[in-house]
PDB file of C-alpha atoms in Angstrom:
ATOM      1  CA  MET A   1      23.489  53.902  39.841  1.00 70.00           C
ATOM      2  CA  ILE A   2      23.926  51.423  42.852  1.00 73.00           C
ATOM      3  CA  SER A   3      20.659  52.590  44.370  1.00 82.00           C
ATOM      4  CA  SER A   4      18.742  51.830  41.137  1.00 82.00           C
ATOM      5  CA  MET A   5      20.394  48.491  40.754  1.00 83.00           C
ATOM      6  CA  LEU A   6      19.384  47.737  44.399  1.00 81.00           C
ATOM      7  CA  LEU A   7      15.788  48.748  43.647  1.00 81.00           C
ATOM      8  CA  ILE A   8      15.665  46.396  40.614  1.00 84.00           C
ATOM      9  CA  VAL A   9      16.960  43.479  42.714  1.00 80.00           C
ATOM     10  CA  VAL A  10      14.468  44.276  45.507  1.00 81.00           C
ATOM     11  CA  ILE A  11      11.592  44.450  42.926  1.00 85.00           C
ATOM     12  CA  LEU A  12      12.792  41.119  41.326  1.00 84.00           C
ATOM     13  CA  LEU A  13      12.920  39.431  44.698  1.00 80.00           C
ATOM     14  CA  ALA A  14       9.386  40.757  45.638  1.00 78.00           C
ATOM     15  CA  ILE A  15       8.045  39.247  42.343  1.00 78.00           C
ATOM     16  CA  LEU A  16       9.784  35.917  42.946  1.00 78.00           C
ATOM     17  CA  ILE A  17       8.441  35.719  46.495  1.00 73.00           C
ATOM     18  CA  TYR A  18       4.873  36.652  45.401  1.00 67.00           C
ATOM     19  CA  ASN A  19       4.989  33.978  42.660  1.00 66.00           C
ATOM     20  CA  SER A  20       6.235  31.429  45.125  1.00 64.00           C
ATOM     21  CA  ILE A  21       3.469  32.204  47.545  1.00 66.00           C
ATOM     22  CA  THR A  22       0.832  32.075  44.914  1.00 64.00           C
ATOM     23  CA  ARG A  23       2.106  28.762  43.664  1.00 66.00           C
ATOM     24  CA  MET A  24       2.151  27.344  47.252  1.00 65.00           C
ATOM     25  CA  ARG A  25      -1.444  28.538  47.759  1.00 61.00           C
ATOM     26  CA  ALA A  26      -2.529  26.833  44.502  1.00 64.00           C
ATOM     27  CA  ASN A  27      -0.751  23.572  45.573  1.00 64.00           C
ATOM     28  CA  ARG A  28      -3.059  23.528  48.633  1.00 78.00           C
ATOM     29  CA  VAL A  29      -6.328  23.656  46.668  1.00 80.00           C
ATOM     30  CA  ALA A  30      -5.387  22.077  43.238  1.00 95.00           C
ATOM     31  CA  THR A  31      -3.389  19.376  41.661  1.00 95.00           C
ATOM     32  CA  PHE A  32      -1.064  20.115  38.699  1.00 95.00           C
ATOM     33  CA  VAL A  33      -1.481  17.361  36.167  1.00 97.00           C
ATOM     34  CA  ASP A  34       0.272  16.521  32.852  1.00 96.00           C
ATOM     35  CA  GLU A  35      -1.552  16.321  29.548  1.00 96.00           C
ATOM     36  CA  GLU A  36      -2.268  12.491  29.847  1.00 96.00           C
ATOM     37  CA  GLU A  37      -3.680  12.798  33.406  1.00 96.00           C
ATOM     38  CA  PHE A  38      -5.748  15.772  32.189  1.00 97.00           C
ATOM     39  CA  LYS A  39      -7.097  13.773  29.241  1.00 95.00           C
ATOM     40  CA  GLN A  40      -7.991  10.793  31.506  1.00 94.00           C
ATOM     41  CA  GLY A  41      -9.553  12.707  34.290  1.00 91.00           C
ATOM     42  CA  SER A  42     -11.490  15.192  32.322  1.00 90.00           C
ATOM     43  CA  HIS A  43     -13.838  12.468  31.071  1.00 91.00           C
ATOM     44  CA  ARG A  44     -15.310  12.457  34.534  1.00 94.00           C
ATOM     45  CA  GLY A  45     -15.240  16.178  35.199  1.00 96.00           C
ATOM     46  CA  GLN A  46     -15.749  19.669  33.872  1.00 97.00           C
ATOM     47  CA  ILE A  47     -13.161  21.255  31.651  1.00 98.00           C
ATOM     48  CA  VAL A  48     -12.950  25.006  31.903  1.00 98.00           C
ATOM     49  CA  ASP A  49     -11.123  27.200  29.408  1.00 98.00           C
ATOM     50  CA  LEU A  50     -10.098  30.504  31.055  1.00 98.00           C
ATOM     51  CA  ARG A  51      -8.834  32.177  27.905  1.00 98.00           C
ATOM     52  CA  GLU A  52     -10.799  34.939  26.330  1.00 98.00           C
ATOM     53  CA  ASN A  53     -13.609  34.085  23.868  1.00 97.00           C
ATOM     54  CA  LYS A  54     -11.664  34.933  20.764  1.00 97.00           C
ATOM     55  CA  ASP A  55      -9.005  32.458  21.822  1.00 97.00           C
ATOM     56  CA  PHE A  56     -11.550  29.895  22.752  1.00 98.00           C
ATOM     57  CA  GLU A  57     -13.205  30.252  19.374  1.00 96.00           C
ATOM     58  CA  SER A  58      -9.916  29.850  17.419  1.00 96.00           C
ATOM     59  CA  GLY A  59      -9.442  26.460  19.071  1.00 96.00           C
ATOM     60  CA  HIS A  60      -9.984  24.742  22.507  1.00 97.00           C
ATOM     61  CA  ILE A  61      -9.812  21.315  24.125  1.00 97.00           C
ATOM     62  CA  LEU A  62     -12.653  19.103  23.067  1.00 95.00           C
ATOM     63  CA  GLY A  63     -15.396  19.189  25.630  1.00 95.00           C
ATOM     64  CA  ALA A  64     -14.243  22.407  27.280  1.00 97.00           C
ATOM     65  CA  ARG A  65     -16.592  25.305  28.185  1.00 97.00           C
ATOM     66  CA  SER A  66     -15.429  28.908  28.045  1.00 98.00           C
ATOM     67  CA  ILE A  67     -15.469  30.977  31.275  1.00 98.00           C
ATOM     68  CA  PRO A  68     -12.901  33.736  30.599  1.00 98.00           C
ATOM     69  CA  TYR A  69     -10.768  34.694  33.583  1.00 98.00           C
ATOM     70  CA  SER A  70     -11.932  38.259  33.107  1.00 98.00           C
ATOM     71  CA  THR A  71     -15.525  37.101  34.049  1.00 98.00           C
ATOM     72  CA  ILE A  72     -14.635  34.262  36.491  1.00 98.00           C
ATOM     73  CA  LYS A  73     -15.595  36.154  39.663  1.00 97.00           C
ATOM     74  CA  MET A  74     -19.162  36.606  38.196  1.00 97.00           C
ATOM     75  CA  PHE A  75     -19.645  33.111  36.719  1.00 97.00           C
ATOM     76  CA  TYR A  76     -17.644  30.675  38.854  1.00 97.00           C
ATOM     77  CA  LYS A  77     -20.884  29.572  40.507  1.00 97.00           C
ATOM     78  CA  ASN A  78     -21.810  28.000  37.215  1.00 97.00           C
ATOM     79  CA  ILE A  79     -19.159  25.376  37.798  1.00 98.00           C
ATOM     80  CA  ARG A  80     -20.476  22.449  39.763  1.00 97.00           C
ATOM     81  CA  LYS A  81     -18.933  21.675  43.101  1.00 97.00           C
ATOM     82  CA  ASP A  82     -19.887  17.967  43.004  1.00 97.00           C
ATOM     83  CA  MET A  83     -17.643  17.238  39.969  1.00 97.00           C
ATOM     84  CA  PRO A  84     -13.870  17.539  39.424  1.00 98.00           C
ATOM     85  CA  VAL A  85     -12.871  20.770  37.754  1.00 98.00           C
ATOM     86  CA  TYR A  86     -10.149  20.804  35.175  1.00 98.00           C
ATOM     87  CA  LEU A  87      -8.693  24.267  34.437  1.00 98.00           C
ATOM     88  CA  TYR A  88      -6.515  25.568  31.643  1.00 98.00           C
ATOM     89  CA  ASP A  89      -5.349  28.734  30.028  1.00 98.00           C
ATOM     90  CA  GLN A  90      -2.579  29.505  27.660  1.00 97.00           C
ATOM     91  CA  GLY A  91       0.051  28.828  30.343  1.00 94.00           C
ATOM     92  CA  LYS A  92      -1.104  28.273  33.897  1.00 91.00           C
ATOM     93  CA  THR A  93      -1.053  31.596  35.571  1.00 92.00           C
ATOM     94  CA  LEU A  94      -4.785  32.207  35.185  1.00 96.00           C
ATOM     95  CA  SER A  95      -5.597  28.589  36.273  1.00 97.00           C
ATOM     96  CA  ILE A  96      -3.639  29.109  39.436  1.00 94.00           C
ATOM     97  CA  LYS A  97      -5.545  32.290  40.335  1.00 95.00           C
ATOM     98  CA  THR A  98      -8.862  30.618  39.497  1.00 97.00           C
ATOM     99  CA  ALA A  99      -7.975  27.512  41.577  1.00 97.00           C
ATOM    100  CA  ILE A 100      -7.270  29.767  44.538  1.00 95.00           C
ATOM    101  CA  LEU A 101     -10.664  31.542  44.043  1.00 97.00           C
ATOM    102  CA  LEU A 102     -12.520  28.254  43.720  1.00 98.00           C
ATOM    103  CA  GLY A 103     -10.755  26.764  46.756  1.00 96.00           C
ATOM    104  CA  LYS A 104     -11.831  29.748  48.887  1.00 94.00           C
ATOM    105  CA  ASN A 105     -15.396  29.127  47.765  1.00 97.00           C
ATOM    106  CA  GLY A 106     -15.617  25.401  48.749  1.00 96.00           C
ATOM    107  CA  TYR A 107     -14.448  23.629  45.625  1.00 97.00           C
ATOM    108  CA  LYS A 108     -12.438  20.615  46.459  1.00 94.00           C
ATOM    109  CA  ASP A 109     -11.467  18.632  43.334  1.00 96.00           C
ATOM    110  CA  ILE A 110      -9.522  20.979  41.175  1.00 97.00           C
ATOM    111  CA  TYR A 111      -6.868  20.070  38.526  1.00 97.00           C
ATOM    112  CA  ILE A 112      -4.626  22.389  36.517  1.00 97.00           C
ATOM    113  CA  LEU A 113      -3.101  21.539  33.211  1.00 97.00           C
ATOM    114  CA  LYS A 114       0.584  21.947  33.918  1.00 95.00           C
ATOM    115  CA  SER A 115       1.639  22.696  30.400  1.00 94.00           C
ATOM    116  CA  GLY A 116      -1.204  24.938  29.358  1.00 96.00           C
ATOM    117  CA  PHE A 117      -3.111  25.040  26.039  1.00 97.00           C
ATOM    118  CA  ARG A 118       0.032  26.254  24.110  1.00 94.00           C
ATOM    119  CA  ASN A 119       1.596  22.804  24.479  1.00 92.00           C
ATOM    120  CA  TRP A 120      -1.623  20.748  24.115  1.00 96.00           C
ATOM    121  CA  ASP A 121      -1.460  18.097  21.516  1.00 92.00           C
ATOM    122  CA  GLY A 122      -4.719  16.317  22.232  1.00 92.00           C
ATOM    123  CA  LYS A 123      -8.043  16.601  20.585  1.00 91.00           C
ATOM    124  CA  THR A 124      -9.237  20.150  19.845  1.00 94.00           C
ATOM    125  CA  LYS A 125     -12.370  21.796  18.442  1.00 92.00           C
ATOM    126  CA  LYS A 126     -12.518  24.962  16.362  1.00 84.00           C
TER     127      LYS A 126
END
């Protein structure tokens, strides 16, 4: 009983440490912005929706293009390096992972929507 509880605690600690390290790596390559900053900045950059196509088609931020996270390693080169990149998904997990990938490949001006699409109340297109 105690050994299984200890195992659960160790696993939870490992998950927390992994999430913290991932978040710190993302902070080095991207800036987390609130909805207002996202709206203002996205007019001068590229908005990338990382959700799957069915989610994109059911509604997305106006001006966004769909590059599902499941295909990002094949298609990230279609994102211009000379313009700011604004990433979003349902929350922010996929955006963090994508920002790290983009950062490793020379992208410099990356922004992540803090609240994700689920809390977006700006303009959308269906």
